[in-house]
Every structure is written in structure tokens, then in C-alpha cells.
Amino acid sequence: MTPAETAQRLPYARLAAEIRTLLADDSVHVPERIVQPLPGGGSLFVMPAHDSRIAMTKLITFTPSNAGSARPTIQGDVVVFDIATGERRLVLDGPTVTARRTAAVSLLAAQLLAPNTEGPLLIVGAGAQGRAHLEAFVDGLGVREVMIASRSETSANALADHARGLGLKSCVVADPGAALAQCPLIVTCTPANAVVLRGTPRDDAFIAAVGAFTPGMVELDPALCRHCAEHGLVVVDTPEAIHEAGDLLQAGLDVSAFATLRRVLMDAPAANRRPVLFKSCGWAGWDLAAARLAISA
């Protein structure tokens, strides 16, 4: 499928709901993903998963040196098979699935955990993930105002224009840390090769950090991570974050002590007014949820 055809089958709010359903499905099986380093700094990801009906594998390359160029940093496909017959049912665009399922996971976490969902929304990073999170939070939370920070002024302005096209009030900010005082919703989705967000979040802040997915990657200042751990709540997307969540690991935090998104769903946490940090590293289960939704469309 083309990127547009793939996106059409994966509306954000419905995908977030499918992810919630998948987390309660005991037939889901997700082996550890293979991440093969490539010459030049890139990586090859092989990410299989299955439930009782379908099996899928996401096969993508991640090439960080493509950031800022016309070439995407993520390229590849998601191949979906029928378990009963072995038939290949779909081939979805890998970058589109990755962007939309990552944003849908952040949306679900915000729906469950964010003390204040009204916005404004601060987005740090104006690439594919920045756009996907903008659209997801508009679709699923009704956000009406966004602030955008990016090392690329051109990308920031383009995303701000897109936001205005969706009917939002939007602006570009030079210092995302200074915007923390105004924004209860924050998403960081950068190439994650350096700290991009410093400062103390509001007591009613929800931060989704999605850019760093290896121990050596980082977006958030260690002091910010420790503040959320000491004064608020930290949740990780899956148990695999114990060895993947660079932001938390580099802050010296015990990642195994934090609840996962599945545990949050099982425990049904009460509403709170404390800063929440949701650390997302990625999981083939999220791609399986996308495959389940796409095949039912």
C-alpha cells in the first residue's frame, strides 16, 4: 500500500482504541526485536508479532544521517499474513505505520494519564513524528493550540502551517524549556542525539518522550526525568524499556521500577495532578495493533 492508503486505514483515535484492546489480548505474542547495526550508523529492524488470527513482521531501516534531507530516516514495510492459510494479506508502508502507531500509543497514554488534556500542546521536533503527534492529539484529545520547537526553522514553520490548516492556533518557539510553563501537554520526537528539553514541568504536565529508543539516545535532561520520578509519575510503554529507555537510563533511574502502559490499564489509575512522563521506545505489538486495524478496514 502507498503511504496515503496505509494512513487511511489507521485513523488515530481508532488505532489508540485498538492498541488498548491488544494490551488485554492474551493471544498476542511479541518476540524480542532484532536490531542489526549497519555500516555508517544506520540500523536494520526486524520486528515480528502475532495473535490468534494474523502474523506480521515490520522490516525497516533507520538511517539517522537522513535527518534534514529529502530522504526519510525510516524506510521499509509491514507485511501481514493470515495464520490459518499462510496467505499474505497486506503490505503496509512501514514509515506510515511507525509514525501513526507511535502517536496513537502516546495518545492512549495521554487519555489514561494526562492530568490536563486541554493544551496548549508543545511539540519538540517537527518531522514525521511531530506531524503524527499533532494530528493524533487533535483527533483524540481535541487540542486547539500548539507550540512547535525544532532545530530546523523551515520544518517548524511547515508544521505550524499544517496546524493552522487543521484550524489550530499555532506558533514557533525558540526555547521549548521556556514554554513548559504554558503547556500541560508535551511531546518530544527528535532524532534524539542530544538533550532538547530542559526545565521543570508544570504539576499538571504530561510528557510523551518518543525519540530515544536505545540506551545511548537521549532527548530529556536527566534532571527533568528525575523530577518526574520524584514528584510525579513515570510510565514506560513496555518491559523492554528496561534496556532501551536512554532518557531514563542516563538519568540514573531504575527503569524496572516504573509501571508499563499495560499495567496502567489493568490498575485503572485515579486522576492526578502531578507531572507524568511517558517514555515510549517502540514495540512490535503496536505494529500488530496497526495491522489488526488495517486488515479490518
mmCIF file of C-alpha atoms in Angstrom:
data_model
loop_
_atom_site.group_PDB
_atom_site.id
_atom_site.type_symbol
_atom_site.label_atom_id
_atom_site.label_comp_id
_atom_site.label_asym_id
_atom_site.label_seq_id
_atom_site.Cartn_x
_atom_site.Cartn_y
_atom_site.Cartn_z
ATOM 1 C CA MET A 1 0.000 0.000 0.000
ATOM 2 C CA THR A 2 1.042 3.583 -0.533
ATOM 3 C CA PRO A 3 1.608 5.871 2.449
ATOM 4 C CA ALA A 4 -1.752 7.539 1.823
ATOM 5 C CA GLU A 5 -3.607 4.208 1.572
ATOM 6 C CA THR A 6 -1.919 2.986 4.761
ATOM 7 C CA ALA A 7 -2.804 6.181 6.627
ATOM 8 C CA GLN A 8 -6.433 5.942 5.528
ATOM 9 C CA ARG A 9 -6.732 2.571 7.274
ATOM 10 C CA LEU A 10 -5.180 3.841 10.512
ATOM 11 C CA PRO A 11 -7.182 6.770 11.969
ATOM 12 C CA TYR A 12 -5.534 7.809 15.227
ATOM 13 C CA ALA A 13 -8.417 7.511 17.675
ATOM 14 C CA ARG A 14 -9.432 4.087 16.367
ATOM 15 C CA LEU A 15 -5.804 2.949 16.409
ATOM 16 C CA ALA A 16 -5.439 4.051 20.037
ATOM 17 C CA ALA A 17 -8.560 2.027 20.857
ATOM 18 C CA GLU A 18 -7.147 -0.995 19.027
ATOM 19 C CA ILE A 19 -3.894 -0.707 20.985
ATOM 20 C CA ARG A 20 -5.925 -0.710 24.199
ATOM 21 C CA THR A 21 -7.737 -3.865 23.043
ATOM 22 C CA LEU A 22 -4.466 -5.553 22.072
ATOM 23 C CA LEU A 23 -2.975 -4.966 25.535
ATOM 24 C CA ALA A 24 -5.796 -7.063 27.014
ATOM 25 C CA ASP A 25 -5.459 -9.868 24.420
ATOM 26 C CA ASP A 26 -3.666 -12.908 25.857
ATOM 27 C CA SER A 27 -3.157 -14.414 22.386
ATOM 28 C CA VAL A 28 -0.662 -11.679 21.448
ATOM 29 C CA HIS A 29 2.925 -12.890 21.205
ATOM 30 C CA VAL A 30 5.797 -10.490 20.570
ATOM 31 C CA PRO A 31 9.358 -11.858 20.370
ATOM 32 C CA GLU A 32 12.302 -9.594 21.066
ATOM 33 C CA ARG A 33 13.042 -7.438 18.051
ATOM 34 C CA ILE A 34 16.289 -7.758 16.123
ATOM 35 C CA VAL A 35 18.250 -4.537 15.712
ATOM 36 C CA GLN A 36 21.191 -5.055 13.365
ATOM 37 C CA PRO A 37 23.712 -2.174 13.284
ATOM 38 C CA LEU A 38 24.706 -1.195 9.754
ATOM 39 C CA PRO A 39 27.854 0.462 8.408
ATOM 40 C CA GLY A 40 27.554 4.243 8.535
ATOM 41 C CA GLY A 41 25.456 4.420 11.715
ATOM 42 C CA GLY A 42 22.133 3.048 10.485
ATOM 43 C CA SER A 43 20.181 0.048 11.777
ATOM 44 C CA LEU A 44 18.021 -2.722 10.338
ATOM 45 C CA PHE A 45 14.963 -3.563 12.469
ATOM 46 C CA VAL A 46 13.137 -6.906 12.219
ATOM 47 C CA MET A 47 10.015 -6.835 14.396
ATOM 48 C CA PRO A 48 7.623 -9.843 14.289
ATOM 49 C CA ALA A 49 4.415 -10.387 16.258
ATOM 50 C CA HIS A 50 1.213 -12.409 16.060
ATOM 51 C CA ASP A 51 -2.133 -13.040 17.693
ATOM 52 C CA SER A 52 -4.578 -15.907 17.088
ATOM 53 C CA ARG A 53 -5.540 -14.669 13.610
ATOM 54 C CA ILE A 54 -2.690 -12.805 11.937
ATOM 55 C CA ALA A 55 1.090 -12.689 11.945
ATOM 56 C CA MET A 56 3.142 -9.709 10.853
ATOM 57 C CA THR A 57 6.705 -8.529 10.543
ATOM 58 C CA LYS A 58 7.902 -4.972 10.302
ATOM 59 C CA LEU A 59 11.129 -4.723 8.346
ATOM 60 C CA ILE A 60 12.577 -1.225 8.337
ATOM 61 C CA THR A 61 15.853 0.669 8.214
ATOM 62 C CA PHE A 62 16.617 3.590 10.495
ATOM 63 C CA THR A 63 19.162 5.978 8.984
ATOM 64 C CA PRO A 64 19.706 8.967 11.298
ATOM 65 C CA SER A 65 22.010 10.678 8.790
ATOM 66 C CA ASN A 66 18.951 11.230 6.572
ATOM 67 C CA ALA A 67 17.510 13.721 9.077
ATOM 68 C CA GLY A 68 17.145 17.106 7.438
ATOM 69 C CA SER A 69 17.396 15.681 3.924
ATOM 70 C CA ALA A 70 14.750 14.698 1.387
ATOM 71 C CA ARG A 71 15.197 11.043 2.412
ATOM 72 C CA PRO A 72 13.203 9.744 5.388
ATOM 73 C CA THR A 73 15.057 8.368 8.405
ATOM 74 C CA ILE A 74 12.731 5.322 8.474
ATOM 75 C CA GLN A 75 12.040 3.218 5.379
ATOM 76 C CA GLY A 76 10.513 -0.232 4.897
ATOM 77 C CA ASP A 77 7.320 -2.282 5.068
ATOM 78 C CA VAL A 78 4.938 -4.125 7.374
ATOM 79 C CA VAL A 79 3.906 -7.498 5.919
ATOM 80 C CA VAL A 80 0.723 -9.099 7.276
ATOM 81 C CA PHE A 81 -0.177 -12.809 6.956
ATOM 82 C CA ASP A 82 -3.280 -14.862 7.695
ATOM 83 C CA ILE A 83 -2.324 -17.558 10.209
ATOM 84 C CA ALA A 84 -4.931 -20.125 9.137
ATOM 85 C CA THR A 85 -3.983 -20.098 5.445
ATOM 86 C CA GLY A 86 -0.479 -18.630 5.431
ATOM 87 C CA GLU A 87 -1.681 -16.124 2.843
ATOM 88 C CA ARG A 88 -0.074 -12.698 2.657
ATOM 89 C CA ARG A 89 -2.920 -10.279 3.233
ATOM 90 C CA LEU A 90 -1.382 -6.808 3.277
ATOM 91 C CA VAL A 91 1.857 -4.938 2.745
ATOM 92 C CA LEU A 92 1.653 -1.627 4.610
ATOM 93 C CA ASP A 93 4.004 1.328 4.334
ATOM 94 C CA GLY A 94 6.467 0.969 7.211
ATOM 95 C CA PRO A 95 7.183 4.648 7.942
ATOM 96 C CA THR A 96 3.458 5.458 7.966
ATOM 97 C CA VAL A 97 2.692 2.607 10.354
ATOM 98 C CA THR A 98 5.593 3.628 12.602
ATOM 99 C CA ALA A 99 4.545 7.274 12.764
ATOM 100 C CA ARG A 100 0.858 6.614 13.322
ATOM 101 C CA ARG A 101 1.150 3.773 15.838
ATOM 102 C CA THR A 102 3.740 5.688 17.872
ATOM 103 C CA ALA A 103 1.476 8.729 18.012
ATOM 104 C CA ALA A 104 -1.529 6.536 18.835
ATOM 105 C CA VAL A 105 0.353 4.969 21.770
ATOM 106 C CA SER A 106 1.164 8.468 23.068
ATOM 107 C CA LEU A 107 -2.488 9.414 22.589
ATOM 108 C CA LEU A 108 -3.672 6.400 24.586
ATOM 109 C CA ALA A 109 -1.199 7.208 27.367
ATOM 110 C CA ALA A 110 -2.428 10.810 27.442
ATOM 111 C CA GLN A 111 -6.056 9.692 27.535
ATOM 112 C CA LEU A 112 -5.268 7.483 30.528
ATOM 113 C CA LEU A 113 -2.749 9.591 32.417
ATOM 114 C CA ALA A 114 -2.693 13.265 31.439
ATOM 115 C CA PRO A 115 -3.899 15.475 34.323
ATOM 116 C CA ASN A 116 -4.859 18.210 31.846
ATOM 117 C CA THR A 117 -5.716 17.418 28.223
ATOM 118 C CA GLU A 118 -6.806 20.881 27.148
ATOM 119 C CA GLY A 119 -3.404 22.104 25.936
ATOM 120 C CA PRO A 120 -1.629 24.022 24.624
ATOM 121 C CA LEU A 121 0.468 21.209 23.198
ATOM 122 C CA LEU A 122 4.236 21.684 22.905
ATOM 123 C CA ILE A 123 5.901 19.609 20.174
ATOM 124 C CA VAL A 124 9.694 19.401 20.138
ATOM 125 C CA GLY A 125 10.735 18.060 16.746
ATOM 126 C CA ALA A 126 8.923 18.912 13.525
ATOM 127 C CA GLY A 127 9.489 15.782 11.444
ATOM 128 C CA ALA A 128 7.149 12.883 10.674
ATOM 129 C CA GLN A 129 6.571 12.080 14.337
ATOM 130 C CA GLY A 130 5.872 15.712 15.167
ATOM 131 C CA ARG A 131 3.199 15.848 12.481
ATOM 132 C CA ALA A 132 1.701 12.497 13.529
ATOM 133 C CA HIS A 133 1.505 13.508 17.192
ATOM 134 C CA LEU A 134 -0.073 16.821 16.286
ATOM 135 C CA GLU A 135 -2.780 15.077 14.270
ATOM 136 C CA ALA A 136 -3.299 12.371 16.900
ATOM 137 C CA PHE A 137 -3.732 14.812 19.775
ATOM 138 C CA VAL A 138 -6.151 16.879 17.713
ATOM 139 C CA ASP A 139 -8.121 13.765 16.737
ATOM 140 C CA GLY A 140 -8.164 12.097 20.141
ATOM 141 C CA LEU A 141 -7.975 14.971 22.648
ATOM 142 C CA GLY A 142 -9.397 17.925 20.754
ATOM 143 C CA VAL A 143 -6.275 20.058 21.200
ATOM 144 C CA ARG A 144 -6.770 23.544 19.723
ATOM 145 C CA GLU A 145 -3.413 25.246 20.290
ATOM 146 C CA VAL A 146 0.145 24.092 19.600
ATOM 147 C CA MET A 147 3.660 25.448 20.089
ATOM 148 C CA ILE A 148 6.440 23.987 17.954
ATOM 149 C CA ALA A 149 10.181 23.886 18.540
ATOM 150 C CA SER A 150 12.699 22.476 16.072
ATOM 151 C CA ARG A 151 16.332 22.895 15.141
ATOM 152 C CA SER A 152 15.055 23.432 11.597
ATOM 153 C CA GLU A 153 13.168 26.698 11.255
ATOM 154 C CA THR A 154 11.820 25.563 7.898
ATOM 155 C CA SER A 155 10.390 22.351 9.371
ATOM 156 C CA ALA A 156 8.927 24.190 12.362
ATOM 157 C CA ASN A 157 7.182 26.731 10.156
ATOM 158 C CA ALA A 158 5.851 23.985 7.886
ATOM 159 C CA LEU A 159 4.343 22.103 10.836
ATOM 160 C CA ALA A 160 2.890 25.333 12.231
ATOM 161 C CA ASP A 161 1.265 25.984 8.845
ATOM 162 C CA HIS A 162 -0.144 22.441 8.854
ATOM 163 C CA ALA A 163 -1.585 23.056 12.315
ATOM 164 C CA ARG A 164 -3.267 26.232 11.122
ATOM 165 C CA GLY A 165 -4.699 24.248 8.222
ATOM 166 C CA LEU A 166 -6.318 21.971 10.808
ATOM 167 C CA GLY A 167 -7.884 25.022 12.476
ATOM 168 C CA LEU A 168 -5.416 25.303 15.349
ATOM 169 C CA LYS A 169 -3.751 28.333 16.835
ATOM 170 C CA SER A 170 -0.022 27.682 16.364
ATOM 171 C CA CYS A 171 3.346 29.348 16.799
ATOM 172 C CA VAL A 172 7.036 28.502 16.621
ATOM 173 C CA VAL A 173 9.091 28.882 19.820
ATOM 174 C CA ALA A 174 12.868 29.129 20.068
ATOM 175 C CA ASP A 175 13.218 27.734 23.599
ATOM 176 C CA PRO A 176 10.980 24.763 24.412
ATOM 177 C CA GLY A 177 12.064 24.848 28.052
ATOM 178 C CA ALA A 178 10.628 28.330 28.442
ATOM 179 C CA ALA A 179 7.308 27.082 27.010
ATOM 180 C CA LEU A 180 6.923 24.421 29.729
ATOM 181 C CA ALA A 181 5.182 26.919 31.987
ATOM 182 C CA GLN A 182 2.420 27.364 29.384
ATOM 183 C CA CYS A 183 1.960 23.798 28.160
ATOM 184 C CA PRO A 184 0.430 20.877 30.071
ATOM 185 C CA LEU A 185 0.899 18.585 27.046
ATOM 186 C CA ILE A 186 4.418 17.991 25.706
ATOM 187 C CA VAL A 187 5.773 15.626 23.068
ATOM 188 C CA THR A 188 9.476 15.207 22.248
ATOM 189 C CA CYS A 189 10.086 13.424 18.948
ATOM 190 C CA THR A 190 13.539 14.353 17.702
ATOM 191 C CA PRO A 191 16.433 12.269 16.302
ATOM 192 C CA ALA A 192 17.468 12.018 19.978
ATOM 193 C CA ASN A 193 21.184 12.630 19.702
ATOM 194 C CA ALA A 194 21.255 15.405 22.313
ATOM 195 C CA VAL A 195 19.121 16.878 25.099
ATOM 196 C CA VAL A 196 16.371 19.052 23.606
ATOM 197 C CA LEU A 197 14.177 19.738 26.642
ATOM 198 C CA ARG A 198 15.285 21.169 29.980
ATOM 199 C CA GLY A 199 13.336 22.764 32.777
ATOM 200 C CA THR A 200 10.713 21.963 35.372
ATOM 201 C CA PRO A 201 7.323 20.843 34.036
ATOM 202 C CA ARG A 202 4.025 22.024 35.472
ATOM 203 C CA ASP A 203 2.349 19.900 38.128
ATOM 204 C CA ASP A 204 -0.355 19.036 35.592
ATOM 205 C CA ALA A 205 2.090 18.242 32.763
ATOM 206 C CA PHE A 206 2.042 15.133 30.586
ATOM 207 C CA ILE A 207 5.255 14.496 28.650
ATOM 208 C CA ALA A 208 5.487 11.840 25.931
ATOM 209 C CA ALA A 209 9.125 11.210 25.010
ATOM 210 C CA VAL A 210 9.383 9.061 21.876
ATOM 211 C CA GLY A 211 12.628 9.989 20.135
ATOM 212 C CA ALA A 212 15.139 7.972 22.190
ATOM 213 C CA PHE A 213 14.811 4.180 21.826
ATOM 214 C CA THR A 214 18.327 2.925 22.618
ATOM 215 C CA PRO A 215 20.455 3.283 25.776
ATOM 216 C CA GLY A 216 22.723 5.791 24.031
ATOM 217 C CA MET A 217 19.953 8.093 22.773
ATOM 218 C CA VAL A 218 18.557 10.982 24.789
ATOM 219 C CA GLU A 219 16.096 13.886 24.450
ATOM 220 C CA LEU A 220 15.268 14.852 28.031
ATOM 221 C CA ASP A 221 17.552 16.477 30.553
ATOM 222 C CA PRO A 222 18.352 13.989 33.365
ATOM 223 C CA ALA A 223 17.154 16.493 35.970
ATOM 224 C CA LEU A 224 13.737 16.670 34.278
ATOM 225 C CA CYS A 225 13.452 12.868 34.311
ATOM 226 C CA ARG A 226 14.433 12.700 37.982
ATOM 227 C CA HIS A 227 11.925 15.454 38.838
ATOM 228 C CA CYS A 228 9.092 13.433 37.290
ATOM 229 C CA ALA A 229 10.241 10.283 39.083
ATOM 230 C CA GLU A 230 10.475 12.033 42.455
ATOM 231 C CA HIS A 231 7.437 14.320 42.289
ATOM 232 C CA GLY A 232 5.177 12.663 39.749
ATOM 233 C CA LEU A 233 4.701 9.503 37.754
ATOM 234 C CA VAL A 234 6.861 7.743 35.160
ATOM 235 C CA VAL A 235 5.318 5.117 32.868
ATOM 236 C CA VAL A 236 7.084 3.135 30.132
ATOM 237 C CA ASP A 237 5.444 1.614 27.083
ATOM 238 C CA THR A 238 6.691 -1.980 27.612
ATOM 239 C CA PRO A 239 9.014 -4.005 29.866
ATOM 240 C CA GLU A 240 11.635 -3.876 27.093
ATOM 241 C CA ALA A 241 12.230 -0.246 28.071
ATOM 242 C CA ILE A 242 14.382 -1.554 30.910
ATOM 243 C CA HIS A 243 17.300 -1.743 28.475
ATOM 244 C CA GLU A 244 16.124 0.735 25.789
ATOM 245 C CA ALA A 245 14.955 3.914 27.546
ATOM 246 C CA GLY A 246 18.016 6.089 27.093
ATOM 247 C CA ASP A 247 16.467 9.155 28.723
ATOM 248 C CA LEU A 248 15.731 7.286 31.941
ATOM 249 C CA LEU A 249 18.880 5.170 31.969
ATOM 250 C CA GLN A 250 21.130 8.200 31.509
ATOM 251 C CA ALA A 251 19.288 9.906 34.367
ATOM 252 C CA GLY A 252 20.374 7.036 36.628
ATOM 253 C CA LEU A 253 16.830 5.797 37.213
ATOM 254 C CA ASP A 254 15.763 2.207 37.852
ATOM 255 C CA VAL A 255 13.546 1.626 34.826
ATOM 256 C CA SER A 256 12.315 -1.715 36.183
ATOM 257 C CA ALA A 257 10.546 0.184 38.980
ATOM 258 C CA PHE A 258 8.186 2.020 36.606
ATOM 259 C CA ALA A 259 4.758 0.796 35.533
ATOM 260 C CA THR A 260 4.095 -0.206 31.934
ATOM 261 C CA LEU A 261 1.163 1.002 29.875
ATOM 262 C CA ARG A 262 -0.452 -2.438 30.200
ATOM 263 C CA ARG A 263 -0.158 -2.281 33.980
ATOM 264 C CA VAL A 264 -1.751 1.170 33.966
ATOM 265 C CA LEU A 265 -4.710 -0.246 32.045
ATOM 266 C CA MET A 266 -5.063 -3.148 34.463
ATOM 267 C CA ASP A 267 -4.832 -0.936 37.549
ATOM 268 C CA ALA A 268 -7.100 1.875 36.238
ATOM 269 C CA PRO A 269 -5.213 4.710 37.977
ATOM 270 C CA ALA A 270 -7.105 7.550 39.620
ATOM 271 C CA ALA A 271 -6.887 11.055 38.193
ATOM 272 C CA ASN A 272 -3.932 13.044 39.438
ATOM 273 C CA ARG A 273 -2.394 16.481 39.254
ATOM 274 C CA ARG A 274 1.280 15.672 39.128
ATOM 275 C CA PRO A 275 3.748 15.627 36.255
ATOM 276 C CA VAL A 276 3.550 12.454 34.181
ATOM 277 C CA LEU A 277 6.424 11.253 31.983
ATOM 278 C CA PHE A 278 5.503 8.583 29.439
ATOM 279 C CA LYS A 279 8.610 7.022 27.906
ATOM 280 C CA SER A 280 7.977 5.190 24.632
ATOM 281 C CA CYS A 281 10.663 3.045 22.995
ATOM 282 C CA GLY A 282 8.607 1.132 20.443
ATOM 283 C CA TRP A 283 7.320 -2.440 20.300
ATOM 284 C CA ALA A 284 6.154 -4.771 17.536
ATOM 285 C CA GLY A 285 2.882 -5.145 19.423
ATOM 286 C CA TRP A 286 1.997 -1.605 18.409
ATOM 287 C CA ASP A 287 2.599 -2.577 14.767
ATOM 288 C CA LEU A 288 0.427 -5.653 15.252
ATOM 289 C CA ALA A 289 -2.366 -3.409 16.506
ATOM 290 C CA ALA A 290 -1.997 -1.329 13.347
ATOM 291 C CA ALA A 291 -2.089 -4.479 11.208
ATOM 292 C CA ARG A 292 -5.246 -5.662 13.007
ATOM 293 C CA LEU A 293 -6.981 -2.364 12.375
ATOM 294 C CA ALA A 294 -5.808 -2.144 8.751
ATOM 295 C CA ILE A 295 -6.960 -5.650 7.907
ATOM 296 C CA SER A 296 -10.411 -4.988 9.350
ATOM 297 C CA ALA A 297 -10.901 -1.776 7.343
#
